[in-house]
mmCIF file of C-alpha atoms in Angstrom:
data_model
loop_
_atom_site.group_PDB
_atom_site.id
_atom_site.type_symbol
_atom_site.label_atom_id
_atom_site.label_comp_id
_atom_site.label_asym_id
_atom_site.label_seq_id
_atom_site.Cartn_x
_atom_site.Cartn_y
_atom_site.Cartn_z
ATOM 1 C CA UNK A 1 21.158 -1.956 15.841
ATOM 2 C CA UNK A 2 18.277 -2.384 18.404
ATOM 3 C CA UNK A 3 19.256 -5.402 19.677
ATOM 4 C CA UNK A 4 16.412 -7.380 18.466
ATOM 5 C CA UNK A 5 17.694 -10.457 16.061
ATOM 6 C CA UNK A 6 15.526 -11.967 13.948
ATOM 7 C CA UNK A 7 16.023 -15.348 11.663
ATOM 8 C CA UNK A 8 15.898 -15.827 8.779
ATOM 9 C CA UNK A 9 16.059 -12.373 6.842
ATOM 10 C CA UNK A 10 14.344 -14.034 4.234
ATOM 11 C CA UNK A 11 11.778 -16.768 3.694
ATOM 12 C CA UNK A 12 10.523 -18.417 0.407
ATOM 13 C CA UNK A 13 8.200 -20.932 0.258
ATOM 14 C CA UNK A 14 5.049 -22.088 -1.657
ATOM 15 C CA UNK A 15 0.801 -22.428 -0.196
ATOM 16 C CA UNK A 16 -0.178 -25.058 1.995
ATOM 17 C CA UNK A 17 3.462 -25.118 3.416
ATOM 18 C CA UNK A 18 4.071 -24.305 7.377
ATOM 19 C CA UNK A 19 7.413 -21.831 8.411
ATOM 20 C CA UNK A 20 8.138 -20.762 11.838
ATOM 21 C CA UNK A 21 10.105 -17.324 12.338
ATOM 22 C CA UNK A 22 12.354 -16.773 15.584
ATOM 23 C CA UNK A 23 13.132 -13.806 17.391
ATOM 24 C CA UNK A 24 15.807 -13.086 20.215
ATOM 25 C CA UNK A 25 14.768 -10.321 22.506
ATOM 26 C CA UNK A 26 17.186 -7.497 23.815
ATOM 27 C CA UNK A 27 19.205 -8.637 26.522
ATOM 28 C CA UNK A 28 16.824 -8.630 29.520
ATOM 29 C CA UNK A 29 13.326 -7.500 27.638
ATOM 30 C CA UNK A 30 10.604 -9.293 29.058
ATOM 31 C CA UNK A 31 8.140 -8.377 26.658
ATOM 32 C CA UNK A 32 7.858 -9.757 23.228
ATOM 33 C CA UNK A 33 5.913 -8.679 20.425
ATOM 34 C CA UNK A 34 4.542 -10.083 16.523
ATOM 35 C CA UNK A 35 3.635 -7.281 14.048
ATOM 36 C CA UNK A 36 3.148 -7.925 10.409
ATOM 37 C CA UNK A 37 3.565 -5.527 7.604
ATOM 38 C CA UNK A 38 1.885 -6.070 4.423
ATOM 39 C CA UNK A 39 0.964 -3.508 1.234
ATOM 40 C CA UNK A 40 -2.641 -3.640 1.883
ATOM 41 C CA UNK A 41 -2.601 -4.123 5.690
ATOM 42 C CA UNK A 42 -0.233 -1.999 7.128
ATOM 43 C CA UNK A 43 1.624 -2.541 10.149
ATOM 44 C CA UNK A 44 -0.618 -4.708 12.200
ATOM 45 C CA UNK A 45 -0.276 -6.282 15.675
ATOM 46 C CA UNK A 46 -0.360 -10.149 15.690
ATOM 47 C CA UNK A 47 0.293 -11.190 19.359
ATOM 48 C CA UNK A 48 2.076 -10.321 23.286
ATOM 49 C CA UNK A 49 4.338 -12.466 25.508
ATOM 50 C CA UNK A 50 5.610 -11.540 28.994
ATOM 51 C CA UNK A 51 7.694 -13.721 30.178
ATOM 52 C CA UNK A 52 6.509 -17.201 28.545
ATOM 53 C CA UNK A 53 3.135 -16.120 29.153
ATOM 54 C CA UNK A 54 0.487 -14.932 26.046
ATOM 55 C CA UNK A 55 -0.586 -11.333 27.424
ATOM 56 C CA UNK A 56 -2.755 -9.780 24.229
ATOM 57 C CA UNK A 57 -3.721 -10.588 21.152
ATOM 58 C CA UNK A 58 -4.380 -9.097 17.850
ATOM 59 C CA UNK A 59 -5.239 -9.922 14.250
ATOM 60 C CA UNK A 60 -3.681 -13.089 14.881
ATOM 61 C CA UNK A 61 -5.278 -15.702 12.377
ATOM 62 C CA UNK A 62 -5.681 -19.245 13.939
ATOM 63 C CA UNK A 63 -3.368 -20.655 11.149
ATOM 64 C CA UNK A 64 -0.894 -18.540 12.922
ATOM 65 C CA UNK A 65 0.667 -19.604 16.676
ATOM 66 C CA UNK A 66 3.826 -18.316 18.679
ATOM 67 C CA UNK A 67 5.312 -18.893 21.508
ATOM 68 C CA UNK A 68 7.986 -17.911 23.900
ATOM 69 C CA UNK A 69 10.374 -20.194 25.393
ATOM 70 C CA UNK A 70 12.032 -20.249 28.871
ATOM 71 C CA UNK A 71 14.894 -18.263 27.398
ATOM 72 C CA UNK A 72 12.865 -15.632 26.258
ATOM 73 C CA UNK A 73 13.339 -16.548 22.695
ATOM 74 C CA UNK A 74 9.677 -16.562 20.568
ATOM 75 C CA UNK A 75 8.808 -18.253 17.616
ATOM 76 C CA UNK A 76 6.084 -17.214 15.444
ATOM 77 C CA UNK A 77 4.741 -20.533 13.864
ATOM 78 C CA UNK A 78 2.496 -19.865 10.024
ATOM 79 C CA UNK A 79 0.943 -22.943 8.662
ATOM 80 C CA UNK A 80 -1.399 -23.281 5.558
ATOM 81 C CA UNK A 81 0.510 -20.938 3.988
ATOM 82 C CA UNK A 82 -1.455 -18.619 1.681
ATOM 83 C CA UNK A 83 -0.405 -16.138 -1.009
ATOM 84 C CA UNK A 84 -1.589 -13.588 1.171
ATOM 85 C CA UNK A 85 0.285 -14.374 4.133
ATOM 86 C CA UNK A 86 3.579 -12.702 2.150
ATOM 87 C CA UNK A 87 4.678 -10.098 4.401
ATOM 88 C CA UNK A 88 7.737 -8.557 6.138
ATOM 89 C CA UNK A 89 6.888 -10.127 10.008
ATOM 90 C CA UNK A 90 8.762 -8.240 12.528
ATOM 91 C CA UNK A 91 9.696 -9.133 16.201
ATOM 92 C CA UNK A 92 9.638 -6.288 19.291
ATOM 93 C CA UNK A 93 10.523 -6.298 22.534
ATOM 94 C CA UNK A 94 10.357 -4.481 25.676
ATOM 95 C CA UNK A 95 11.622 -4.601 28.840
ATOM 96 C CA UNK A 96 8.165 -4.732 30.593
ATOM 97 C CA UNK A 97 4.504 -4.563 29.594
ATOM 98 C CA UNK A 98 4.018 -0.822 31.149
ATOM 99 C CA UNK A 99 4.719 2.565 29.019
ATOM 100 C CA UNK A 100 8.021 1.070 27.760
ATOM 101 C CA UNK A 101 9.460 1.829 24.100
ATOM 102 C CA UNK A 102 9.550 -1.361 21.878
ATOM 103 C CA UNK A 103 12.501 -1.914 20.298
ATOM 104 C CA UNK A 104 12.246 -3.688 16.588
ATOM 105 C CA UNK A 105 14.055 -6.260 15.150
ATOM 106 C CA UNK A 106 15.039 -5.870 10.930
ATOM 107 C CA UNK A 107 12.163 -8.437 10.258
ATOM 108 C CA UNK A 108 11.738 -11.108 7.967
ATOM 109 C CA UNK A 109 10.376 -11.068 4.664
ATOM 110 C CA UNK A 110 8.083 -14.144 3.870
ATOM 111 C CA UNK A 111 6.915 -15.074 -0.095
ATOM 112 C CA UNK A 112 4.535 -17.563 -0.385
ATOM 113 C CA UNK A 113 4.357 -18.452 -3.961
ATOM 114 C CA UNK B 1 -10.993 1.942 21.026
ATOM 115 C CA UNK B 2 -7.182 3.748 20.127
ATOM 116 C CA UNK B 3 -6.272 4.448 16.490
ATOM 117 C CA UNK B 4 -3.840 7.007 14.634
ATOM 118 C CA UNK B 5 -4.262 8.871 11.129
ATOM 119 C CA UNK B 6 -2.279 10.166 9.333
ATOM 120 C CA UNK B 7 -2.863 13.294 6.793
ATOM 121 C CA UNK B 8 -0.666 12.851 4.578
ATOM 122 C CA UNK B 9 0.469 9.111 2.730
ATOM 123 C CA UNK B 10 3.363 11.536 1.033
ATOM 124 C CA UNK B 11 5.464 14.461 1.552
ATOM 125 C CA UNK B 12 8.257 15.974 -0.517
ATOM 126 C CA UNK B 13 10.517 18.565 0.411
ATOM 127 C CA UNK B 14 13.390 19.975 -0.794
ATOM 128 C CA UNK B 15 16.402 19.382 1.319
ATOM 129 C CA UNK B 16 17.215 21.936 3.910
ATOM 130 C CA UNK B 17 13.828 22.947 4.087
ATOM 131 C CA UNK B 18 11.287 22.244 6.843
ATOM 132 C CA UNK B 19 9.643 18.974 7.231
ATOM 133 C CA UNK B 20 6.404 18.760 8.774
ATOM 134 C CA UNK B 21 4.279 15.426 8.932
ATOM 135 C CA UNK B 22 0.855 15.402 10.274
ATOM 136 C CA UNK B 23 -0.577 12.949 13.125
ATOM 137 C CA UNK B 24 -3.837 12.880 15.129
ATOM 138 C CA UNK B 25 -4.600 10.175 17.644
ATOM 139 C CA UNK B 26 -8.201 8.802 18.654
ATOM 140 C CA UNK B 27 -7.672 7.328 22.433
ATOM 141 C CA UNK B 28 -10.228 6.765 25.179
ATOM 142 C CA UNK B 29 -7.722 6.903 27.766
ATOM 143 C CA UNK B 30 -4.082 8.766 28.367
ATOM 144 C CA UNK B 31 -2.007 7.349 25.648
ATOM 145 C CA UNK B 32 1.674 6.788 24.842
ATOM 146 C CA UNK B 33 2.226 8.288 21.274
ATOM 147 C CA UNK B 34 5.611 7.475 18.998
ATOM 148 C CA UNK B 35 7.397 8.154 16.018
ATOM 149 C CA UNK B 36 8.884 5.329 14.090
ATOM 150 C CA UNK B 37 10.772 5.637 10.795
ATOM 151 C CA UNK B 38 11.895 3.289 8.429
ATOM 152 C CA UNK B 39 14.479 2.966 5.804
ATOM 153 C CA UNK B 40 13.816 0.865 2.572
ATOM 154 C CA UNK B 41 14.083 -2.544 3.243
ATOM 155 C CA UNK B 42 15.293 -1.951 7.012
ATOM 156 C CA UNK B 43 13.496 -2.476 10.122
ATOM 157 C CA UNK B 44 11.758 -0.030 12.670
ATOM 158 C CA UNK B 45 13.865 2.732 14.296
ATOM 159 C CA UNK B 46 12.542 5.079 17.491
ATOM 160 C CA UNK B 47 12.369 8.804 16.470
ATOM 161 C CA UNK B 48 10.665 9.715 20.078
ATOM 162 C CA UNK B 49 8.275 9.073 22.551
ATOM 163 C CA UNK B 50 5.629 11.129 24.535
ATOM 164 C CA UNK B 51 4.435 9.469 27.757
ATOM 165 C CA UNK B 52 2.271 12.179 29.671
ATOM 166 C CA UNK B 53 6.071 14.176 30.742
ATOM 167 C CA UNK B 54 6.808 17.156 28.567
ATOM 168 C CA UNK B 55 4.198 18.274 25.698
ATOM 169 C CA UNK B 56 7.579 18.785 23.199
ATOM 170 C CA UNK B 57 9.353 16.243 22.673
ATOM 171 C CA UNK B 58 12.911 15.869 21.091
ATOM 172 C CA UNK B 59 13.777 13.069 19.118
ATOM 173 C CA UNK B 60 16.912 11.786 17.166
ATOM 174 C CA UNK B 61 18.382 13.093 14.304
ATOM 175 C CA UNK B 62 16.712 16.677 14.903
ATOM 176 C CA UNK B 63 13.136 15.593 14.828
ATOM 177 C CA UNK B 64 11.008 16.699 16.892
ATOM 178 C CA UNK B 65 6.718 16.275 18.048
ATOM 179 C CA UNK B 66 4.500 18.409 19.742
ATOM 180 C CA UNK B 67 1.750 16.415 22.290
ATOM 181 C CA UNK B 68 -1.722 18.687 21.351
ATOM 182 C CA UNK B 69 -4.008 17.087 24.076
ATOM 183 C CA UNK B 70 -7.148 19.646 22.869
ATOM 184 C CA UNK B 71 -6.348 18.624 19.275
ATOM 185 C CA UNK B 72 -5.796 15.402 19.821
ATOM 186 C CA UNK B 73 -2.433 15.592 17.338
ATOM 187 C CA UNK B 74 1.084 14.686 17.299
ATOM 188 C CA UNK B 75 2.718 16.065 14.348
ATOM 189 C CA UNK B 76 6.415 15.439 13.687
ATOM 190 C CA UNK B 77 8.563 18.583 12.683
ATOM 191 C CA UNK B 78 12.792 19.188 11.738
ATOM 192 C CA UNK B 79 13.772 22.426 10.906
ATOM 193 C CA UNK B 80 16.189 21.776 8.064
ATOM 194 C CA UNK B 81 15.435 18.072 5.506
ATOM 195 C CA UNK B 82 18.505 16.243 5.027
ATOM 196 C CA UNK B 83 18.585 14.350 1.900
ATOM 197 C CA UNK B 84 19.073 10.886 4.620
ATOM 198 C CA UNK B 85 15.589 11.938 6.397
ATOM 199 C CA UNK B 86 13.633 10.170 3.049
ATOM 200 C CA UNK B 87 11.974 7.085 4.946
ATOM 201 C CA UNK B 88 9.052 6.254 5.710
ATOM 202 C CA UNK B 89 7.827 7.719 8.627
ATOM 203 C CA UNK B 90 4.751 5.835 11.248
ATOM 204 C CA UNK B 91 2.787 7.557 14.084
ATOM 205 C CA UNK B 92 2.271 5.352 16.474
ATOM 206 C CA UNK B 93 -0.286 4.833 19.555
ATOM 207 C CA UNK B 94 0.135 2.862 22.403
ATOM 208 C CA UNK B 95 -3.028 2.970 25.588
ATOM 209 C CA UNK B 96 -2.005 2.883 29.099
ATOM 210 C CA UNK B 97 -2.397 -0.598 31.010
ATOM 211 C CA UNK B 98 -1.342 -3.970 30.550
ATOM 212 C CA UNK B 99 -1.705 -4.465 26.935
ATOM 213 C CA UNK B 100 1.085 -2.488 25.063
ATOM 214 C CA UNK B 101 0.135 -3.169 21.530
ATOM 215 C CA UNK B 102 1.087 -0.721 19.027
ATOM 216 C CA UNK B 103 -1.478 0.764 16.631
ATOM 217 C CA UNK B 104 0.329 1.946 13.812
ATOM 218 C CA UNK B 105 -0.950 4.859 11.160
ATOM 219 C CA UNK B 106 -0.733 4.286 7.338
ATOM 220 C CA UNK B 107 2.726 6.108 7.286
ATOM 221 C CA UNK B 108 4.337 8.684 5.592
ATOM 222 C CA UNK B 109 6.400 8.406 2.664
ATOM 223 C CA UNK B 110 8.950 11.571 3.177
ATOM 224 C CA UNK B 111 10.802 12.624 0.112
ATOM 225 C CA UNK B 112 13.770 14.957 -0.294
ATOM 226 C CA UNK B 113 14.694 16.447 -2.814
ATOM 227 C CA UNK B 114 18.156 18.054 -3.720
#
C-alpha cells in the first residue's frame, strides 16, 4: 500500500458526460501528480501540483482540468467525455518537486460507453 | 527532450532462471531513472531508483539495475524468476529541475514459466 488513495476504483459512464476523479496524497507529500494509462497511449503524464499551485503540464487535453485543494487533496475533472478518454487514470505523489520517488495510487478505471 | 525505450514489449522465462529486461534512456541533462512494475489490474509499485549515487542499484524483491552513463542504459536484472515476478515491468525517466514528470517506456510484459 503506497499510501496514495484514489476514488472511485471504478467509473462507468457514457460520451458527452463530465466525471471528476479524487486523489488523497501520502501523508505530508506536497507534490501531486495525473498520469493516464491507455492501450494505445501508454502511461502518459497529464498534469503537476505543489502545494495548490499548477507546476507542469503534459498531454493534458483542455476538456480535462484538476486541481488541488488546501488540504492537499486533487481532483482531476474530464468533461465531454469521449470513447477514447477510457483509461485507468492514476494519482502520484511526492513529497517535494526535487529528485523524489513518486509514490502511485491503485488508479481508477474510467469506461466511457 | 527525455524519453525511455524499451527493447523488448515481452519476455518469458522459466522460473528460477535469470531475468533480464532491457532499458536505454535519451536525456539532455543528468536524469533520475526508475523501475516500476505492475501487477494485473493493480497500481504502480517502486522496484528502484538511480539518482546520480551508486551506478548499481538494488531494488525490492531481488531486482536489481545497472546506471550505464556511456551507454546510456538501465537494464533491470534478478538472478533467479519467481513465478510472482510476471508483471509488467516500466522504465522510467525523470530530468533534474523543477518539473518531475515521469516519462514512462512502453513496458515489459515479463512471463514465467514453471
Amino acid at each position: 500500500d503506497s499510501g496514495v488513495t484514489q476514488t472511485p476504483k471504478h467509473l462507468i459512464t457514457a460520451t458527452g458526460q463530465r466525471v471528476t476523479l479524487r486523489c488523497s496524497p501520502r501523508s505530508g507529500d506536497l507534490s501531486v501528480y495525473w498520469y493516464q494509462q491507455s492501450l494505445d497511449q501508454g502511461l502518459q503524464f497529464l498534469i503537476q501540483y505543489y502545494n495548490g499551485e499548477e507546476r507542469a503540464k503534459g498531454n493534458i487535453l483542455e476538456r480535462f482540468s484538476a486541481q488541488q485543494f488546501p488540504d492537499l487533496h486533487s481532483e482531476l475533472n474530464l468533461s465531454s467525455l469521449e470513447l477514447g478518454d477510457s483509461a485507468l487514470y492514476f494519482c502520484a505523489s511526492s513529497s517535494r518537486d526535487s529528485r523524489e520517488t513518486q509514490y502511485f495510487g491503485p488508479g481508477t478505471r474510467l469506461l466511457v460507453l | 527532450a527525455q524519453s525511455v525505450t524499451q527493447l523488448d514489449s515481452h519476455v518469458s522465462v522459466s522460473e528460477g532462471t535469470p531475468v533480464l529486461l532491457r532499458c536505454n534512456y535519451s536525456s539532455s541533462y543528468s536524469p533520475s531513472l526508475f523501475w516500476y512494475v505492475q501487477h494485473p489490474n493493480k497500481g504502480l509499485q517502486l522496484l528502484l531508483k538511480y539518482t546520480s549515487a551508486a551506478t548499481l542499484v538494488k531494488g525490492i524483491n531481488g531486482f536489481e539495475a545497472e546506471f550505464k552513463k556511456s551507454e546510456t542504459s538501465f537494464h533491470l536484472t534478478k538472478p533467479s524468476a519467481h513465478m510472482s515476478d510476471a508483471a509488467e515491468y516500466f522504465c522510467v525517466v525523470s530530468l533534474s529541475g523543477s518539473a518531475r514528470q515521469l516519462t514512462f517506456g512502453s513496458g515489459t510484459q515479463l512471463t514465467v514459466l514453471p
